Coordinates of C-alpha atoms in Angstrom, one line a residue:
M1178 CA -7.8 19.7 -13.4
V1179 CA -8.3 17.6 -10.3
R1180 CA -11.9 16.5 -9.8
A1181 CA -13.1 16.5 -6.3
T1182 CA -16.2 15.2 -4.6
V1183 CA -16.8 16.8 -1.3
L1184 CA -17.9 14.2 1.3
P1185 CA -20.7 14.7 3.7
A1186 CA -18.6 13.8 6.8
R1187 CA -15.4 12.3 7.9
V1188 CA -15.3 9.8 10.8
G1189 CA -13.4 10.1 14.0
T1190 CA -10.7 8.4 16.0
G1191 CA -10.0 4.7 16.0
R1192 CA -12.3 2.3 14.2
S1193 CA -14.8 5.0 13.7
R1194 CA -12.1 6.7 11.6
R1195 CA -12.3 3.8 9.1
H1196 CA -14.2 5.9 6.6
P1197 CA -18.0 6.4 6.2
L1198 CA -18.1 3.1 4.5
R1199 CA -16.9 0.7 7.3
R1200 CA -16.1 -2.1 4.9
S1201 CA -14.2 0.0 2.5
C1202 CA -10.8 1.7 2.1
I1203 CA -7.2 0.9 1.5
L1204 CA -4.0 0.0 2.7
L1205 CA -2.1 0.1 0.8
A1206 CA 0.7 -1.2 0.5
A1207 CA 2.8 -1.7 -2.4
L1208 CA 6.0 -3.5 -3.0
L1209 CA 8.2 -2.5 -5.9
L1210 CA 11.4 -0.7 -6.4
S1211 CA 13.6 0.5 -9.1
L1212 CA 16.7 2.4 -10.2
A1213 CA 17.1 4.9 -13.1
G1214 CA 18.9 3.5 -16.0
S1215 CA 18.8 0.4 -18.1
C1216 CA 16.3 -2.4 -17.1
G1217 CA 16.7 -6.1 -17.0
A1218 CA 15.8 -9.0 -14.8
D1219 CA 19.4 -10.2 -14.7
A1220 CA 20.9 -6.9 -13.6
G1221 CA 23.7 -7.1 -11.0
L1222 CA 23.1 -6.0 -7.5
P1223 CA 26.4 -4.4 -6.2
G1224 CA 26.6 -4.2 -2.5
L1225 CA 24.2 -7.0 -1.7
S1226 CA 24.9 -10.4 -0.5
G1227 CA 24.3 -13.3 -2.9
Q1228 CA 21.2 -14.4 -1.0
V1229 CA 19.6 -10.9 -1.1
A1230 CA 20.7 -10.4 -4.7
A1231 CA 19.2 -13.6 -5.8
W1232 CA 15.9 -12.7 -4.0
S1233 CA 15.8 -9.2 -5.5
Q1234 CA 16.4 -10.4 -9.0
S1235 CA 13.5 -12.8 -8.9
H1236 CA 11.0 -10.7 -7.0
V1237 CA 10.8 -7.6 -9.1
P1238 CA 9.3 -7.1 -12.5
A1239 CA 11.6 -7.5 -15.4
C1240 CA 11.6 -3.9 -16.2
L1241 CA 13.1 -2.9 -12.8
R1242 CA 16.8 -2.7 -11.9
T1243 CA 17.4 -3.0 -8.1
S1244 CA 19.7 -0.9 -6.1
P1245 CA 22.2 -1.8 -3.4
A1246 CA 20.9 -2.1 0.1
A1247 CA 20.2 1.2 1.8
A1248 CA 23.3 3.0 3.3
G1249 CA 23.3 3.4 7.0
P1250 CA 22.7 4.5 9.7
H1251 CA 20.2 1.7 9.8
D1252 CA 16.9 1.6 11.7
T1253 CA 16.6 5.3 11.4
W1254 CA 14.0 7.8 10.0
T1255 CA 14.4 11.0 8.0
S1256 CA 11.8 13.4 6.6
V1257 CA 11.9 14.2 2.9
A1258 CA 10.0 16.7 0.7
P1259 CA 6.3 16.8 1.7
A1260 CA 3.7 15.8 -0.9
P1261 CA 1.8 18.6 -2.6
T1262 CA -1.6 17.0 -1.5
K1263 CA -2.7 16.3 2.1
R1264 CA -4.5 13.0 1.7
Y1265 CA -5.2 9.6 3.2
L1266 CA -6.7 6.2 2.0
L1267 CA -4.4 6.6 -1.1
G1268 CA -2.4 4.2 -3.2
A1269 CA 1.3 4.4 -3.7
T1270 CA 3.9 2.4 -5.7
T1271 CA 7.4 2.8 -7.3
G1272 CA 7.9 3.0 -11.0
C1273 CA 10.7 1.5 -13.2
D1274 CA 12.9 4.6 -13.1
G1275 CA 12.7 4.9 -9.3
T1276 CA 9.9 7.5 -9.2
L1277 CA 7.3 7.1 -6.4
Y1278 CA 3.7 7.6 -7.4
A1279 CA 0.9 8.6 -5.0
M1280 CA -2.7 8.6 -6.3
G1281 CA -6.3 9.0 -5.3
G1282 CA -7.7 8.9 -1.8
L1283 CA -9.4 11.6 0.2
A1284 CA -7.7 15.0 0.2
A1285 CA -8.0 17.8 2.7
T1286 CA -9.8 20.9 1.3
S1287 CA -8.4 23.2 3.9
E1288 CA -5.1 23.6 5.7
N1289 CA -6.6 22.5 9.1
P1290 CA -9.5 20.4 8.0
T1291 CA -12.6 19.5 10.0
P1292 CA -14.4 16.2 9.3
T1293 CA -16.3 17.8 6.4
D1294 CA -13.3 19.4 4.7
V1295 CA -12.2 16.3 2.7
A1296 CA -12.9 15.4 -0.9
L1297 CA -12.4 12.5 -3.2
T1298 CA -9.4 13.2 -5.4
D1299 CA -8.0 12.0 -8.7
A1300 CA -4.6 13.6 -8.2
M1301 CA -1.6 11.6 -9.2
E1302 CA 1.8 13.0 -7.9
A1303 CA 5.3 11.7 -8.6
Y1304 CA 8.3 12.0 -6.3
D1305 CA 11.9 11.8 -7.6
P1306 CA 14.0 10.5 -4.7
A1307 CA 17.3 11.7 -6.3
A1308 CA 16.1 15.3 -6.8
G1309 CA 13.8 15.3 -3.7
T1310 CA 11.0 16.9 -5.6
W1311 CA 7.3 16.2 -6.4
T1312 CA 5.6 16.9 -9.7
A1313 CA 2.0 16.5 -10.9
A1314 CA 1.2 13.6 -13.3
A1315 CA -1.9 12.8 -15.4
P1316 CA -4.8 12.4 -12.9
L1317 CA -6.6 9.1 -12.4
P1318 CA -9.4 8.8 -15.0
T1319 CA -11.7 7.6 -12.1
A1320 CA -11.2 9.3 -8.8
R1321 CA -11.2 6.6 -6.1
V1322 CA -10.7 6.2 -2.3
G1323 CA -9.4 2.9 -1.0
L1324 CA -7.7 1.8 -4.1
A1325 CA -4.5 -0.2 -4.4
A1326 CA -1.5 0.7 -6.5
V1327 CA 1.1 -1.7 -7.9
T1328 CA 3.7 -1.8 -10.6
G1329 CA 3.3 -4.5 -13.2
R1330 CA 5.9 -6.6 -14.9
D1331 CA 5.5 -4.3 -18.0
G1332 CA 6.5 -1.2 -15.9
R1333 CA 3.0 0.3 -16.0
I1334 CA 1.2 1.4 -12.8
Y1335 CA -2.1 -0.5 -12.0
A1336 CA -4.7 1.4 -9.9
I1337 CA -7.1 -1.3 -8.7
G1338 CA -10.6 -1.1 -7.2
G1339 CA -11.7 1.3 -4.5
S1340 CA -14.8 3.5 -4.2
P1341 CA -15.5 6.0 -7.0
N1342 CA -18.1 8.3 -5.5
E1343 CA -19.6 9.6 -2.3
Q1344 CA -21.9 6.7 -2.0
F1345 CA -18.8 4.5 -1.6
P1346 CA -19.9 1.4 -3.7
P1347 CA -17.2 -1.2 -4.4
S1348 CA -15.6 -0.8 -7.8
D1349 CA -14.2 -3.3 -10.3
V1350 CA -12.3 -0.6 -12.2
V1351 CA -8.6 -1.2 -13.0
E1352 CA -6.8 1.6 -14.8
V1353 CA -3.2 1.5 -16.0
Y1354 CA -0.7 4.3 -16.2
T1355 CA 2.2 4.4 -18.6
P1356 CA 4.9 6.6 -17.2
G1357 CA 6.7 7.1 -20.5
T1358 CA 3.7 8.7 -22.1
D1359 CA 2.0 10.0 -18.9
T1360 CA -1.3 8.5 -20.1
W1361 CA -4.0 6.1 -18.6
E1362 CA -6.0 3.3 -20.1
T1363 CA -8.5 0.8 -18.9
A1364 CA -7.5 -2.8 -18.2
A1365 CA -9.6 -5.9 -17.5
P1366 CA -11.9 -5.3 -14.5
L1367 CA -11.8 -7.1 -11.2
P1368 CA -14.1 -10.2 -11.2
I1369 CA -15.6 -9.1 -7.9
P1370 CA -15.8 -5.3 -7.1
L1371 CA -13.7 -4.4 -4.1
A1372 CA -14.1 -1.1 -2.1
D1373 CA -11.4 -2.0 0.3
V1374 CA -8.5 -3.5 -1.6
S1375 CA -4.9 -4.3 -0.8
A1376 CA -2.6 -5.7 -3.5
T1377 CA 0.9 -6.8 -4.4
T1378 CA 2.8 -8.7 -7.2
D1379 CA 4.9 -11.9 -7.2
S1380 CA 8.1 -12.7 -9.0
A1381 CA 6.3 -13.5 -12.3
G1382 CA 4.5 -10.1 -12.3
N1383 CA 1.1 -11.6 -11.3
I1384 CA -1.0 -9.2 -9.2
Y1385 CA -2.8 -10.3 -6.1
A1386 CA -5.8 -8.2 -4.8
F1387 CA -7.5 -8.9 -1.5
G1388 CA -10.6 -7.5 0.3
G1389 CA -13.1 -9.0 2.7
D1390 CA -12.5 -12.7 2.1
V1391 CA -11.9 -12.3 -1.6
T1392 CA -8.7 -13.3 -3.4
E1393 CA -8.3 -12.1 -7.0
I1394 CA -5.3 -12.8 -9.2
Y1395 CA -4.3 -11.0 -12.4
D1396 CA -2.2 -13.2 -14.8
A1397 CA 0.5 -11.1 -16.3
D1398 CA 0.7 -13.4 -19.4
T1399 CA -3.0 -13.6 -20.3
K1400 CA -3.9 -10.2 -18.8
T1401 CA -7.0 -11.7 -17.2
W1402 CA -8.3 -12.0 -13.6
K1403 CA -9.5 -15.0 -11.8
T1404 CA -10.7 -15.7 -8.3
A1405 CA -8.7 -17.9 -5.9
P1406 CA -9.4 -19.5 -2.5
P1407 CA -10.7 -16.9 -0.1
M1408 CA -8.8 -15.6 2.9
P1409 CA -9.4 -17.8 6.1
T1410 CA -9.9 -14.5 8.1
P1411 CA -12.1 -12.0 6.2
R1412 CA -10.6 -8.6 6.7
E1413 CA -10.1 -5.1 5.4
R1414 CA -7.2 -2.7 5.4
A1415 CA -4.6 -5.3 5.8
V1416 CA -1.0 -5.0 4.8
V1417 CA -0.3 -7.2 1.8
T1418 CA 3.2 -8.0 0.5
A1419 CA 5.2 -10.7 -1.3
G1420 CA 7.8 -12.5 0.8
T1421 CA 11.2 -13.9 -0.1
D1422 CA 9.6 -17.3 -0.5
D1423 CA 7.3 -16.0 -3.3
R1424 CA 4.3 -16.4 -0.9
I1425 CA 1.8 -13.5 -0.3
Y1426 CA 1.6 -12.3 3.3
V1427 CA -1.7 -10.7 4.6
I1428 CA -1.1 -8.9 7.8
G1429 CA -3.4 -7.4 10.4
G1430 CA -6.3 -5.2 9.3
F1431 CA -9.9 -5.1 10.6
P1432 CA -12.4 -7.9 10.6
A1433 CA -14.6 -7.6 7.6
S1434 CA -17.7 -8.7 9.4
G1435 CA -18.6 -5.2 10.5
D1436 CA -19.0 -6.3 14.2
A1437 CA -17.4 -4.6 17.2
A1438 CA -14.2 -6.6 17.0
G1439 CA -11.0 -4.6 17.0
P1440 CA -8.0 -4.7 14.7
L1441 CA -6.2 -8.0 14.1
R1442 CA -2.8 -9.5 14.9
T1443 CA -3.5 -12.4 12.5
V1444 CA -1.0 -13.1 9.7
E1445 CA -2.0 -15.5 6.9
V1446 CA 0.0 -16.6 4.0
Y1447 CA -1.1 -17.6 0.4
T1448 CA 1.1 -19.9 -1.6
P1449 CA 0.5 -19.4 -5.3
A1450 CA 2.1 -22.7 -6.3
T1451 CA -0.5 -24.7 -4.3
G1452 CA -3.4 -22.2 -4.0
R1453 CA -3.5 -22.8 -0.3
W1454 CA -3.5 -20.6 2.8
S1455 CA -1.5 -21.1 6.0
S1456 CA -0.8 -19.2 9.2
A1457 CA 2.3 -17.3 10.3
A1458 CA 3.4 -15.8 13.6
S1459 CA 1.0 -13.1 14.7
L1460 CA 1.9 -9.4 14.9
P1461 CA 3.2 -8.3 18.5
H1462 CA 0.2 -6.0 18.7
P1463 CA -3.0 -5.5 16.6
A1464 CA -2.7 -3.2 13.6
G1465 CA -5.6 -1.9 11.5
Q1466 CA -5.1 0.3 8.5
A1467 CA -1.4 0.1 8.7
A1468 CA 1.1 0.2 5.8
G1469 CA 4.0 -2.2 5.0
V1470 CA 6.4 -3.6 2.4
T1471 CA 9.1 -6.2 1.9
A1472 CA 12.6 -4.6 2.1
L1473 CA 15.5 -5.5 -0.2
D1474 CA 16.9 -7.9 2.4
G1475 CA 13.7 -9.9 2.5
R1476 CA 12.4 -8.6 5.8
I1477 CA 8.7 -7.5 6.0
F1478 CA 8.0 -4.1 7.7
V1479 CA 4.7 -2.9 9.1
F1480 CA 4.1 0.7 10.2
G1481 CA 1.5 2.4 12.3
G1482 CA -2.2 1.8 12.1
N1483 CA -4.7 1.5 14.8
P1484 CA -3.7 -0.7 17.8
D1485 CA -7.1 -1.1 19.3
D1486 CA -10.8 -0.4 18.4
G1487 CA -11.4 3.2 19.0
A1488 CA -7.7 4.0 19.6
A1489 CA -5.8 6.8 17.9
P1490 CA -3.1 5.8 15.3
S1491 CA 0.1 4.4 16.6
A1492 CA 3.7 5.2 15.7
A1493 CA 4.8 1.7 16.3
A1494 CA 6.9 -0.2 13.6
Y1495 CA 7.5 -3.9 13.4
V1496 CA 9.7 -6.2 11.3
Y1497 CA 9.0 -9.9 10.4
S1498 CA 11.7 -12.3 9.4
P1499 CA 10.2 -15.1 7.1
A1500 CA 13.1 -17.5 7.7
T1501 CA 12.5 -17.6 11.5
D1502 CA 8.8 -16.7 11.5
D1503 CA 9.2 -14.1 14.2
W1504 CA 8.5 -10.4 14.7
A1505 CA 10.5 -7.7 16.5
T1506 CA 9.9 -4.0 17.1
V1507 CA 12.1 -1.3 15.3
T1508 CA 12.4 2.4 15.7
P1509 CA 8.9 4.0 15.8
M1510 CA 7.7 6.4 13.1
P1511 CA 8.4 10.1 13.7
R1512 CA 4.7 10.6 13.9
P1513 CA 1.6 8.3 14.3
R1514 CA -0.3 7.4 11.1
N1515 CA -3.1 5.3 9.8
T1516 CA -4.6 5.1 6.3
H1517 CA -1.2 5.8 4.8
S1518 CA 0.7 4.0 2.1
A1519 CA 4.3 2.7 1.8
A1520 CA 6.7 2.1 -1.1
I1521 CA 10.3 1.1 -1.6
G1522 CA 12.6 3.7 -3.1
P1523 CA 15.5 3.0 -5.5
D1524 CA 17.9 3.6 -2.6
G1525 CA 16.4 0.8 -0.6
R1526 CA 14.7 3.1 1.9
I1527 CA 10.9 2.7 2.7
Y1528 CA 8.8 5.8 2.0
L1529 CA 5.6 6.5 3.9
V1530 CA 3.2 8.8 2.2
G1531 CA 0.0 10.6 3.4
G1532 CA -2.3 9.2 6.1
D1533 CA -4.0 10.6 9.2
Q1534 CA -2.5 11.4 12.6
G1535 CA -5.9 11.0 14.2
T1536 CA -5.7 14.2 16.3
T1537 CA -9.3 14.9 17.3
D1538 CA -12.8 14.3 15.9
A1539 CA -13.2 18.0 15.5
E1540 CA -9.9 18.6 13.6
L1541 CA -8.3 16.0 11.4
G1542 CA -4.7 15.2 11.2
V1543 CA -4.4 14.6 7.4
L1544 CA -0.7 14.5 6.4
R1545 CA 1.4 15.7 3.5
N1546 CA 4.6 14.6 5.3
V1547 CA 6.8 12.0 3.8
D1548 CA 9.0 10.0 6.1
A1549 CA 11.7 7.6 4.9
Y1550 CA 13.0 4.6 6.9
T1551 CA 16.4 3.0 6.4
P1552 CA 16.1 -0.7 7.2

């Protein structure tokens, strides 16, 4: 049974839409991909160039087997089966067998919700890209909004941080889902609770979680968390993803100071080997509460979000090339979104789940639509 806590209100367009807790929520953004069948870090990658194959083998958990690059036509969008639950501020990631998982967030409690028709949800839903169908999975033990979801080196799904009730406190809760048994258990908590958390993994399977100016790292070998040097630009609802160089890219978002500043163009990069931060080329336009991932070819994609303080969500999409440190625009999304989540499918396509179209303050645009992008 899905537990739901009805919220007192839902905020309006632009930055005011960032949730009743201005400093909390998610992006989420999750990078991980898979293909049904046997698993292994040394699996071959038919159809990929040697450069892409080498990167893919070293940047996914050992349990995952990567697929060939997505078939064309490229830079195109298609719509796939809609999710059962209309929701936003959710977490999403891809499991070892290629299943996409969507969890938590705020769910619409009516078909055409008003700002009061939303509820905290513990729902976990699984999408099979091959069959094109959604099924229910075991719900989150702790319903949360603004959580991050990533797939660990062991193939389990980590649900990290967020806000667990209508008072929106930051949470240190980390819960772990085992797909083979459809069960959850509790993992080591975050050292610093995060209500607004974005996360990703590196080639060793370590998990990186960010919120405000906080950097927290989960060691896949010791199964413990530690704090690391803080982000130079404190921010919330940024896109976070691992690059081809095994560095962690933190992109856009809103300033965490709570002042009147609008969304950011800033891109900052954390190098795990040195524990240092550096800057990269800025986004072409600001993007707050967008979603993004690293594609199989190593390019980083960012989708939607708020382009300005008070502005409605955008349909814009951008691509970053780490080798040349530059950004370009790609085909816009079929519909504008913010507060959505992105995950790589086993076919190399990028799936966008949930979010809000930001229609009006009187009627929300919470989405169940799932759009798939072919890089």
